[in-house]
C-alpha atoms as a PDB file:
ATOM      1  CA  MET A   1     -44.705 -29.539  -9.215  1.00  0.00           C
ATOM      2  CA  LYS A   2     -41.676 -26.398  -8.812  1.00  0.00           C
ATOM      3  CA  ASP A   3     -42.156 -25.694 -12.235  1.00  0.00           C
ATOM      4  CA  THR A   4     -46.056 -25.084 -11.952  1.00  0.00           C
ATOM      5  CA  ILE A   5     -45.489 -22.907  -8.100  1.00  0.00           C
ATOM      6  CA  TYR A   6     -42.568 -21.044 -11.035  1.00  0.00           C
ATOM      7  CA  SER A   7     -44.945 -20.715 -13.535  1.00  0.00           C
ATOM      8  CA  ALA A   8     -47.708 -18.606 -11.048  1.00  0.00           C
ATOM      9  CA  GLY A   9     -44.919 -16.684  -9.718  1.00  0.00           C
ATOM     10  CA  LEU A  10     -44.557 -15.725 -13.278  1.00  0.00           C
ATOM     11  CA  PHE A  11     -47.793 -15.421 -14.410  1.00  0.00           C
ATOM     12  CA  ASP A  12     -48.676 -13.356 -10.516  1.00  0.00           C
ATOM     13  CA  GLY A  13     -45.589 -10.639 -11.800  1.00  0.00           C
ATOM     14  CA  GLU A  14     -46.143 -10.245 -15.447  1.00  0.00           C
ATOM     15  CA  GLY A  15     -49.575 -12.256 -16.920  1.00  0.00           C
ATOM     16  CA  THR A  16     -52.880 -11.207 -17.311  1.00  0.00           C
ATOM     17  CA  VAL A  17     -55.984 -13.305 -17.239  1.00  0.00           C
ATOM     18  CA  THR A  18     -58.873 -12.515 -19.279  1.00  0.00           C
ATOM     19  CA  LEU A  19     -61.927 -13.160 -22.266  1.00  0.00           C
ATOM     20  CA  SER A  20     -61.361 -12.546 -25.758  1.00  0.00           C
ATOM     21  CA  HIS A  21     -62.087 -12.534 -29.166  1.00  0.00           C
ATOM     22  CA  SER A  22     -60.166 -15.455 -30.793  1.00  0.00           C
ATOM     23  CA  HIS A  23     -61.186 -14.448 -34.140  1.00  0.00           C
ATOM     24  CA  LYS A  24     -62.886 -10.976 -35.390  1.00  0.00           C
ATOM     25  CA  ASN A  25     -66.264 -12.712 -36.022  1.00  0.00           C
ATOM     26  CA  ASP A  26     -66.250 -14.557 -32.835  1.00  0.00           C
ATOM     27  CA  LYS A  27     -70.089 -13.570 -30.962  1.00  0.00           C
ATOM     28  CA  TYR A  28     -68.124 -14.835 -27.534  1.00  0.00           C
ATOM     29  CA  ARG A  29     -65.242 -14.007 -25.585  1.00  0.00           C
ATOM     30  CA  THR A  30     -62.767 -17.352 -24.826  1.00  0.00           C
ATOM     31  CA  PRO A  31     -60.169 -17.827 -21.881  1.00  0.00           C
ATOM     32  CA  MET A  32     -56.700 -16.356 -22.313  1.00  0.00           C
ATOM     33  CA  ALA A  33     -53.506 -15.987 -20.511  1.00  0.00           C
ATOM     34  CA  THR A  34     -50.263 -14.447 -21.814  1.00  0.00           C
ATOM     35  CA  MET A  35     -47.791 -12.675 -20.328  1.00  0.00           C
ATOM     36  CA  SER A  36     -45.019 -10.705 -22.264  1.00  0.00           C
ATOM     37  CA  SER A  37     -41.579 -10.392 -21.320  1.00  0.00           C
ATOM     38  CA  THR A  38     -37.862  -9.281 -22.706  1.00  0.00           C
ATOM     39  CA  THR A  39     -35.947 -12.726 -21.881  1.00  0.00           C
ATOM     40  CA  TYR A  40     -37.143 -15.113 -24.091  1.00  0.00           C
ATOM     41  CA  GLU A  41     -36.314 -18.140 -22.296  1.00  0.00           C
ATOM     42  CA  LEU A  42     -39.512 -17.014 -19.750  1.00  0.00           C
ATOM     43  CA  VAL A  43     -42.166 -17.492 -22.495  1.00  0.00           C
ATOM     44  CA  GLU A  44     -40.005 -20.202 -24.101  1.00  0.00           C
ATOM     45  CA  PHE A  45     -40.533 -21.967 -20.416  1.00  0.00           C
ATOM     46  CA  LEU A  46     -44.078 -21.539 -20.479  1.00  0.00           C
ATOM     47  CA  LYS A  47     -44.407 -22.423 -24.034  1.00  0.00           C
ATOM     48  CA  GLN A  48     -42.637 -26.153 -23.523  1.00  0.00           C
ATOM     49  CA  ARG A  49     -44.654 -26.578 -20.254  1.00  0.00           C
ATOM     50  CA  PHE A  50     -48.255 -25.527 -21.639  1.00  0.00           C
ATOM     51  CA  GLY A  51     -48.483 -25.025 -24.793  1.00  0.00           C
ATOM     52  CA  GLY A  52     -48.931 -22.213 -26.773  1.00  0.00           C
ATOM     53  CA  CYS A  53     -47.487 -19.587 -29.182  1.00  0.00           C
ATOM     54  CA  ILE A  54     -44.306 -16.490 -28.837  1.00  0.00           C
ATOM     55  CA  ARG A  55     -44.896 -13.598 -30.470  1.00  0.00           C
ATOM     56  CA  THR A  56     -42.284 -11.293 -31.153  1.00  0.00           C
ATOM     57  CA  HIS A  57     -42.754  -7.443 -30.707  1.00  0.00           C
ATOM     58  CA  LYS A  58     -41.602  -4.979 -33.142  1.00  0.00           C
ATOM     59  CA  VAL A  59     -39.302  -2.633 -31.355  1.00  0.00           C
ATOM     60  CA  TYR A  60     -40.055   1.363 -32.098  1.00  0.00           C
ATOM     61  CA  ASP A  61     -37.395   2.378 -29.972  1.00  0.00           C
ATOM     62  CA  LYS A  62     -33.527   2.021 -30.289  1.00  0.00           C
ATOM     63  CA  ASN A  63     -33.847   2.394 -26.561  1.00  0.00           C
ATOM     64  CA  HIS A  64     -36.362  -0.596 -25.849  1.00  0.00           C
ATOM     65  CA  SER A  65     -35.502  -3.848 -25.123  1.00  0.00           C
ATOM     66  CA  GLN A  66     -36.772  -6.874 -27.248  1.00  0.00           C
ATOM     67  CA  ALA A  67     -40.360  -8.062 -25.780  1.00  0.00           C
ATOM     68  CA  TYR A  68     -41.519 -11.362 -26.331  1.00  0.00           C
ATOM     69  CA  SER A  69     -45.138 -12.563 -25.377  1.00  0.00           C
ATOM     70  CA  TRP A  70     -46.854 -16.131 -25.001  1.00  0.00           C
ATOM     71  CA  GLY A  71     -50.613 -16.949 -24.430  1.00  0.00           C
ATOM     72  CA  VAL A  72     -52.650 -19.522 -24.773  1.00  0.00           C
ATOM     73  CA  SER A  73     -56.708 -19.784 -25.019  1.00  0.00           C
ATOM     74  CA  TRP A  74     -59.259 -22.125 -25.401  1.00  0.00           C
ATOM     75  CA  ASN A  75     -59.085 -25.269 -23.740  1.00  0.00           C
ATOM     76  CA  LYS A  76     -55.491 -24.549 -23.240  1.00  0.00           C
ATOM     77  CA  ALA A  77     -55.855 -21.950 -21.098  1.00  0.00           C
ATOM     78  CA  LEU A  78     -57.972 -23.658 -19.233  1.00  0.00           C
ATOM     79  CA  THR A  79     -55.728 -26.273 -18.305  1.00  0.00           C
ATOM     80  CA  PHE A  80     -52.873 -23.035 -17.742  1.00  0.00           C
ATOM     81  CA  LEU A  81     -55.267 -21.657 -14.938  1.00  0.00           C
ATOM     82  CA  GLU A  82     -56.166 -25.090 -13.215  1.00  0.00           C
ATOM     83  CA  ASN A  83     -52.419 -25.948 -12.349  1.00  0.00           C
ATOM     84  CA  ILE A  84     -51.332 -23.166 -11.307  1.00  0.00           C
ATOM     85  CA  GLN A  85     -54.579 -21.286  -9.710  1.00  0.00           C
ATOM     86  CA  PRO A  86     -54.003 -22.935  -5.935  1.00  0.00           C
ATOM     87  CA  TYR A  87     -50.691 -20.847  -5.903  1.00  0.00           C
ATOM     88  CA  VAL A  88     -51.891 -16.909  -7.560  1.00  0.00           C
ATOM     89  CA  LYS A  89     -51.064 -14.680  -4.726  1.00  0.00           C
ATOM     90  CA  VAL A  90     -52.616 -10.907  -6.904  1.00  0.00           C
ATOM     91  CA  PRO A  91     -56.160 -10.851  -5.804  1.00  0.00           C
ATOM     92  CA  GLN A  92     -57.717  -9.935  -8.899  1.00  0.00           C
ATOM     93  CA  LYS A  93     -55.675 -12.675 -11.000  1.00  0.00           C
ATOM     94  CA  LYS A  94     -57.062 -15.352  -8.555  1.00  0.00           C
ATOM     95  CA  LYS A  95     -60.577 -13.908  -8.264  1.00  0.00           C
ATOM     96  CA  ARG A  96     -60.852 -13.558 -12.543  1.00  0.00           C
ATOM     97  CA  ILE A  97     -58.927 -17.365 -12.834  1.00  0.00           C
ATOM     98  CA  ASP A  98     -61.573 -18.785  -9.908  1.00  0.00           C
ATOM     99  CA  TYR A  99     -64.954 -16.980 -11.965  1.00  0.00           C
ATOM    100  CA  ILE A 100     -63.813 -18.652 -15.703  1.00  0.00           C
ATOM    101  CA  LEU A 101     -62.812 -22.310 -13.876  1.00  0.00           C
ATOM    102  CA  ARG A 102     -65.795 -22.044 -11.766  1.00  0.00           C
ATOM    103  CA  GLU A 103     -68.177 -20.395 -14.741  1.00  0.00           C
ATOM    104  CA  TYR A 104     -67.031 -20.306 -18.221  1.00  0.00           C
ATOM    105  CA  LYS A 105     -67.788 -24.319 -18.821  1.00  0.00           C
ATOM    106  CA  LYS A 106     -71.727 -23.835 -17.062  1.00  0.00           C
ATOM    107  CA  VAL A 107     -72.158 -20.976 -20.130  1.00  0.00           C
ATOM    108  CA  THR A 108     -70.543 -22.982 -22.844  1.00  0.00           C
ATOM    109  CA  LYS A 109     -71.852 -25.472 -25.612  1.00  0.00           C
ATOM    110  CA  ARG A 110     -69.999 -27.512 -27.583  1.00  0.00           C
ATOM    111  CA  ASN A 111     -71.438 -27.035 -30.835  1.00  0.00           C
ATOM    112  CA  GLY A 112     -72.020 -22.949 -30.492  1.00  0.00           C
ATOM    113  CA  GLN A 113     -75.309 -23.325 -30.886  1.00  0.00           C
ATOM    114  CA  TYR A 114     -77.121 -21.400 -28.207  1.00  0.00           C
ATOM    115  CA  SER A 115     -81.060 -20.600 -27.163  1.00  0.00           C
ATOM    116  CA  GLU A 116     -82.119 -16.688 -26.777  1.00  0.00           C
ATOM    117  CA  LYS A 117     -81.651 -17.209 -22.535  1.00  0.00           C
ATOM    118  CA  GLU A 118     -78.336 -19.031 -22.809  1.00  0.00           C
ATOM    119  CA  LYS A 119     -77.263 -16.387 -25.185  1.00  0.00           C
ATOM    120  CA  ALA A 120     -78.103 -13.344 -22.040  1.00  0.00           C
ATOM    121  CA  SER A 121     -76.162 -15.864 -19.431  1.00  0.00           C
ATOM    122  CA  LYS A 122     -73.360 -16.079 -21.805  1.00  0.00           C
ATOM    123  CA  LEU A 123     -72.887 -12.498 -22.385  1.00  0.00           C
ATOM    124  CA  GLU A 124     -73.976 -11.778 -18.460  1.00  0.00           C
ATOM    125  CA  PHE A 125     -71.250 -14.170 -17.973  1.00  0.00           C
ATOM    126  CA  GLU A 126     -68.858 -12.021 -20.023  1.00  0.00           C
ATOM    127  CA  ARG A 127     -70.335  -8.945 -18.075  1.00  0.00           C
ATOM    128  CA  LEU A 128     -69.415  -9.722 -14.681  1.00  0.00           C
ATOM    129  CA  PHE A 129     -66.446 -10.985 -15.209  1.00  0.00           C
ATOM    130  CA  PHE A 130     -65.123  -7.918 -16.640  1.00  0.00           C
ATOM    131  CA  GLU A 131     -66.325  -5.943 -13.346  1.00  0.00           C
ATOM    132  CA  LEU A 132     -64.379  -8.408 -11.047  1.00  0.00           C
END
């Protein structure tokens, strides 16, 4: 439990919850949770606890520190967000997390086949998310 609360604190300070296209040909966006840091151990901690991947950023200036990003998407993102949701304090992040957890699975079909009405609902879900 302490690790989950700690993870929520890290995410409150440096994390992002969004909807993103996982592949450039995707019609619809999927949940993503990411966090960047110049401290590798922090992103490694999240990867060990919740899975996902770590990316190393290119250093463009000798005065800049090496930076890393951790990220999860799809169901791993939903699981991560479910775990940290009770402990998140930043209002916009909390609203976005609550909305994704409440609505994403309602508008997402496992087989990816949508009727016109379902497509409209999916796109409306995305539009409302970005208005939060």
